[in-house]
GROMACS .gro file of C-alpha atoms in nm:
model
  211
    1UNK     CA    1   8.589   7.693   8.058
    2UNK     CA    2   8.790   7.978   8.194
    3UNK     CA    3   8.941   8.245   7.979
    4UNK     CA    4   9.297   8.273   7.885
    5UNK     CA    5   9.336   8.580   8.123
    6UNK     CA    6   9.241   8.393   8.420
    7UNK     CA    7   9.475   8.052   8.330
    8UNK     CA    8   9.761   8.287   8.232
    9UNK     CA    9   9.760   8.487   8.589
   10UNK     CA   10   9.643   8.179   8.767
   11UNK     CA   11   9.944   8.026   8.604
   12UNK     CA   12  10.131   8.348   8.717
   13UNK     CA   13  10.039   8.342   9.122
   14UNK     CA   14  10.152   7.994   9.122
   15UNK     CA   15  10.505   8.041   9.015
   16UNK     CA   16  10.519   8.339   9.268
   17UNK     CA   17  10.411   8.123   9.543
   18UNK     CA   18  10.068   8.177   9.561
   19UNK     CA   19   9.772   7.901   9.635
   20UNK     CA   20   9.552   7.955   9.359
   21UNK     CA   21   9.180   7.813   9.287
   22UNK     CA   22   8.929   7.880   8.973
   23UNK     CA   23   8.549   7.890   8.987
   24UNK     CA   24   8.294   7.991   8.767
   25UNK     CA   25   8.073   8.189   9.045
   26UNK     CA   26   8.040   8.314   9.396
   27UNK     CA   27   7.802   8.048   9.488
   28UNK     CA   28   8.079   7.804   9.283
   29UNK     CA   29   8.361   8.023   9.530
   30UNK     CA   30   8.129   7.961   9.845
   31UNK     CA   31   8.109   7.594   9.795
   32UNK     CA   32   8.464   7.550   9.762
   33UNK     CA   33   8.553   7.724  10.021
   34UNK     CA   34   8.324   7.516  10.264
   35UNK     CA   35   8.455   7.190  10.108
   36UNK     CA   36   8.833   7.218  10.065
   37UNK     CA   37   9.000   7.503  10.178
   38UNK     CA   38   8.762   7.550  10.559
   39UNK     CA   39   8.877   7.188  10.633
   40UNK     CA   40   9.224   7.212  10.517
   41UNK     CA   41   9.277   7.498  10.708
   42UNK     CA   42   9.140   7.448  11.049
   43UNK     CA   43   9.115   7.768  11.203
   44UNK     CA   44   8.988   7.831  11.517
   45UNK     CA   45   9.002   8.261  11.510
   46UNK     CA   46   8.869   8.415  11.223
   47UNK     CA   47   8.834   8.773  11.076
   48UNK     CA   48   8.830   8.984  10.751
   49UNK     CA   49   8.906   9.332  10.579
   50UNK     CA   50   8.632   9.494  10.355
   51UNK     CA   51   8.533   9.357  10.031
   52UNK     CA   52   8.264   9.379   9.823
   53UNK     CA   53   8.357   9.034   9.646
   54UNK     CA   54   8.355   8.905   9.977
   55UNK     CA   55   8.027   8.999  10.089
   56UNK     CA   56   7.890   8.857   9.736
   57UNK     CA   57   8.014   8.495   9.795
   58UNK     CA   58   7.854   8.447  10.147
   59UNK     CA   59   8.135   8.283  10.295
   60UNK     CA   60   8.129   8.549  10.591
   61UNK     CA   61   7.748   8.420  10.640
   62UNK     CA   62   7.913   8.063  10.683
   63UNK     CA   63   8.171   8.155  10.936
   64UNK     CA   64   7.961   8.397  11.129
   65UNK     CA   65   7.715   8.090  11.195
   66UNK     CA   66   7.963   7.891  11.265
   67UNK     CA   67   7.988   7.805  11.636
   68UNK     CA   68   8.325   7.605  11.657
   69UNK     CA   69   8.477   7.916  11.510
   70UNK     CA   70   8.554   8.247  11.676
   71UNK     CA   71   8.444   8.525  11.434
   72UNK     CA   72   8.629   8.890  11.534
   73UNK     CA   73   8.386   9.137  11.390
   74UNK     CA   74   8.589   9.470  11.275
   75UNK     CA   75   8.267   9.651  11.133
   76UNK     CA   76   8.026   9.652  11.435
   77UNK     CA   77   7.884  10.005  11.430
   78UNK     CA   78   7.754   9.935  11.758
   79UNK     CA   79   8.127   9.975  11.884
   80UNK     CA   80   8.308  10.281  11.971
   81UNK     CA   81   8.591  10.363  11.696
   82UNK     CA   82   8.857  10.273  11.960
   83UNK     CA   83   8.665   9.944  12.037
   84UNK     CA   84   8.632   9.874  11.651
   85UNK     CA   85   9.022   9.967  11.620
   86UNK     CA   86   9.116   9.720  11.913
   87UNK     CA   87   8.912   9.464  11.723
   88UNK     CA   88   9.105   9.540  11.416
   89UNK     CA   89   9.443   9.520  11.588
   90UNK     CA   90   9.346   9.118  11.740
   91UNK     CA   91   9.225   9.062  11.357
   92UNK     CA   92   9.542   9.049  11.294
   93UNK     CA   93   9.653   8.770  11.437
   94UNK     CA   94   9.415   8.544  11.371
   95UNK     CA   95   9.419   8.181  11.157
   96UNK     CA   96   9.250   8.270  10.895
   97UNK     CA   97   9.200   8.654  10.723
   98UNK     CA   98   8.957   8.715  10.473
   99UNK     CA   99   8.891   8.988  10.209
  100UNK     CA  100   8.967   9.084   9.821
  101UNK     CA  101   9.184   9.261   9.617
  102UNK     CA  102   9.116   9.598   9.423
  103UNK     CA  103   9.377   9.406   9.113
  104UNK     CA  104   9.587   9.121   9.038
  105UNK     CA  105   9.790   9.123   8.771
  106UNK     CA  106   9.840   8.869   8.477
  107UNK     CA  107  10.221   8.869   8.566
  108UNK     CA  108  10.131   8.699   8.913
  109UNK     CA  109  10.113   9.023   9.136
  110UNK     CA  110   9.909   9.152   9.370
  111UNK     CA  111   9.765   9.506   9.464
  112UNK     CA  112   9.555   9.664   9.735
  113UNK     CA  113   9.522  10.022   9.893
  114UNK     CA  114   9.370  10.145  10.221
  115UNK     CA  115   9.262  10.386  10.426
  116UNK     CA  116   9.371  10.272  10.739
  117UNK     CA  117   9.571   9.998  10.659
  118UNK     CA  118   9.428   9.757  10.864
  119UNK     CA  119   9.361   9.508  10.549
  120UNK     CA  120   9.679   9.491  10.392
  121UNK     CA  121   9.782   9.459  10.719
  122UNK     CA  122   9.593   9.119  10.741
  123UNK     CA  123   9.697   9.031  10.427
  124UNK     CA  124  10.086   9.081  10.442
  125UNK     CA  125  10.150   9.005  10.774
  126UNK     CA  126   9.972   8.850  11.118
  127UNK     CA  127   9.673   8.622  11.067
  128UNK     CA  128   9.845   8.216  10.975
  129UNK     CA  129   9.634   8.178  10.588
  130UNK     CA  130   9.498   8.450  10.411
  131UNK     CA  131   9.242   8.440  10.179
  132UNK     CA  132   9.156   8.641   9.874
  133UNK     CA  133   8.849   8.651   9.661
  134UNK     CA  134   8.908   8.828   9.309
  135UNK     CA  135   8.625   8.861   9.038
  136UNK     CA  136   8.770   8.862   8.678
  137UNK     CA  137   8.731   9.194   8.615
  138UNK     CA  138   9.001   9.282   8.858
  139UNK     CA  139   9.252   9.103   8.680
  140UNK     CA  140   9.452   9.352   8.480
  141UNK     CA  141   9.781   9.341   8.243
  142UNK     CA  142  10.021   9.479   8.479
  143UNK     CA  143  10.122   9.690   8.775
  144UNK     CA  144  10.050  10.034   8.591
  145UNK     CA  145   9.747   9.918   8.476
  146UNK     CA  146   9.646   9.805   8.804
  147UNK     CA  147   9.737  10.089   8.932
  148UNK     CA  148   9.526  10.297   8.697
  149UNK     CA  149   9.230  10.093   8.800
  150UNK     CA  150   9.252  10.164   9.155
  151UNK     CA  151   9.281  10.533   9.109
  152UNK     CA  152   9.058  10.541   8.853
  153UNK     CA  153   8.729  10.312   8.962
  154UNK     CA  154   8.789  10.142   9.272
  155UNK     CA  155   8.876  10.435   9.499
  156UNK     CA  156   8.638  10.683   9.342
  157UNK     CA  157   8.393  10.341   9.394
  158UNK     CA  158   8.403  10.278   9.754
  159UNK     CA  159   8.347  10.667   9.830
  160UNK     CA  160   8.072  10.646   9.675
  161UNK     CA  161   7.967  10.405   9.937
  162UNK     CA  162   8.021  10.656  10.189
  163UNK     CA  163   7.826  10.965  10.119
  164UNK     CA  164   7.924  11.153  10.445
  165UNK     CA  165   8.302  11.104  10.286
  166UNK     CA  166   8.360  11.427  10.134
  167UNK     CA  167   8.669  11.427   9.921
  168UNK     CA  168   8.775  11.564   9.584
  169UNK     CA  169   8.706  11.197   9.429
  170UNK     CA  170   8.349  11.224   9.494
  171UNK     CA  171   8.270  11.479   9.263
  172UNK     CA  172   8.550  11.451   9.006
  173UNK     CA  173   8.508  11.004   8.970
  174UNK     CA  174   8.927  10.998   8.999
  175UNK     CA  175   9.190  11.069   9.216
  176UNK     CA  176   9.281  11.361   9.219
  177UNK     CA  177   9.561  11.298   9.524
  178UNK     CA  178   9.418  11.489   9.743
  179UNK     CA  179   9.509  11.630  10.089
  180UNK     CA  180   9.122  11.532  10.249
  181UNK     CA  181   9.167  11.434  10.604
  182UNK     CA  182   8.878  11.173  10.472
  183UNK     CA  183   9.134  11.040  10.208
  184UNK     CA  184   9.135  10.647  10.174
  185UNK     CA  185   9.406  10.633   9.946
  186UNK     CA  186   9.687  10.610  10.217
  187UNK     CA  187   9.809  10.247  10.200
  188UNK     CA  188   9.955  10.045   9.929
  189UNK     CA  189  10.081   9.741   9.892
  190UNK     CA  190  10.234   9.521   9.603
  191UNK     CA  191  10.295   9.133   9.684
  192UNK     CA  192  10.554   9.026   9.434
  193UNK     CA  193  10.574   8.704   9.620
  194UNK     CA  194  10.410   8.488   9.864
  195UNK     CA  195  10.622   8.394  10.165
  196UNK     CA  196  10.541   8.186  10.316
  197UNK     CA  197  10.454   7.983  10.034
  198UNK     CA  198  10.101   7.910  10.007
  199UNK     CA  199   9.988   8.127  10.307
  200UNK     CA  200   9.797   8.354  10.108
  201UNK     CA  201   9.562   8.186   9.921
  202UNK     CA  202   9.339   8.346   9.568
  203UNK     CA  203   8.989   8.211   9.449
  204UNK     CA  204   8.984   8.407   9.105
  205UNK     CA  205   8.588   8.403   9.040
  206UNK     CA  206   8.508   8.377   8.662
  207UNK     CA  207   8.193   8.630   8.690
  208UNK     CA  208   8.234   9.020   8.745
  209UNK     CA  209   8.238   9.117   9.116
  210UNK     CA  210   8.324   9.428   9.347
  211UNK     CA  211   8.404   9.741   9.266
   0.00000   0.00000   0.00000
């Protein structure tokens, strides 16, 4: 059912500590999530970091109606930055953290960059479970390949989301490493391993999702 890219780095995460799930579908992703992983986990705070993967599998829909649950919205442009930043800073402590990854590699690792840092901040350290939803096309072979990908499409991607960003990647479609005060490439991270085991969680989604 799934290919032999997503087995092998399914396979991968596991050894590395990671809790690892397959479906063939956001709305395949969504139902899981409400069935098995919601209940196992029990949180009572929750909160996530951008992703468009995310967004696609409605799970934030669920939570947000959710009334037993206390949702911390970090994107409320109603807010003043400094509001939306204090927001950001209680995110990370929550149970339960929510968002994707730009690539995951078929060797079991994981990659992300930010702008702010305030999502791989969620995912590496603070909030009790993490949870990651990954379309297959951000598996890739490796860490320079995943690498590659991020400079390459997914940076050059999500500022093209934000036309008022004005950096060097806008015109050119790469990264060009720019000095921009708008830069969003300021904050890597690679998770070798998971500790604690199991913490962070991956749904890899067999369908095409995200940037």
């Amino acid at each position: 059912m799934f290919s032999e890219s997503m087995n092998t780095t399914k396979a991968a995460l596991e050894h590395n500590g990671f809790e690892v799930y397959l479906c063939g579908s956001a709305a395949e992703a969504r139902e899981l999530f409400a069935r098995e992983m919601l209940p196992s986990i029990e949180p009572q705070s929750v909160s996530y970091g951008d992703s468009e993967t995310l967004k696609g599998t409605r799970i934030l829909e669920d939570l947000k109606a959710n009334k037993k649950i206390l949702f911390i919205e970090t994107f409320n442009m109603d807010q003043t930055g400094k509001e939306r930043v204090k927001a950001r800073r209680e995110a990370l402590s929550v149970d339960l953290f929510l968002t994707g990854s730009n690539a995951v590699t078929e060797r079991g690792q994981i990659l992300n960059m930010d702008m702010t840092g305030n999502r791989v901040g969620g995912i590496v350290f603070g909030p009790r479970n993490v949870v990651l939803t990954v379309g297959k096309n951000k598996i890739v072979k490796d860490l320079e390949e995943g690498m590659k990908r991020i400079k390459t499409h997914c940076a050059p991607g999500n500022i093209k989301r934000h036309p008022n960003f004005q950096t060097p990647c806008q015109k050119t479609g790469s990264c060009v490493n720019c000095s921009s005060d708008q830069r969003i490439c300021n904050v890597w991270s690679i998770i070798e391993k998971c500790y604690p085991k199991r913490r962070i969680k991956v749904i890899l989604i067999g369908e095409e999702l995200g940037l």
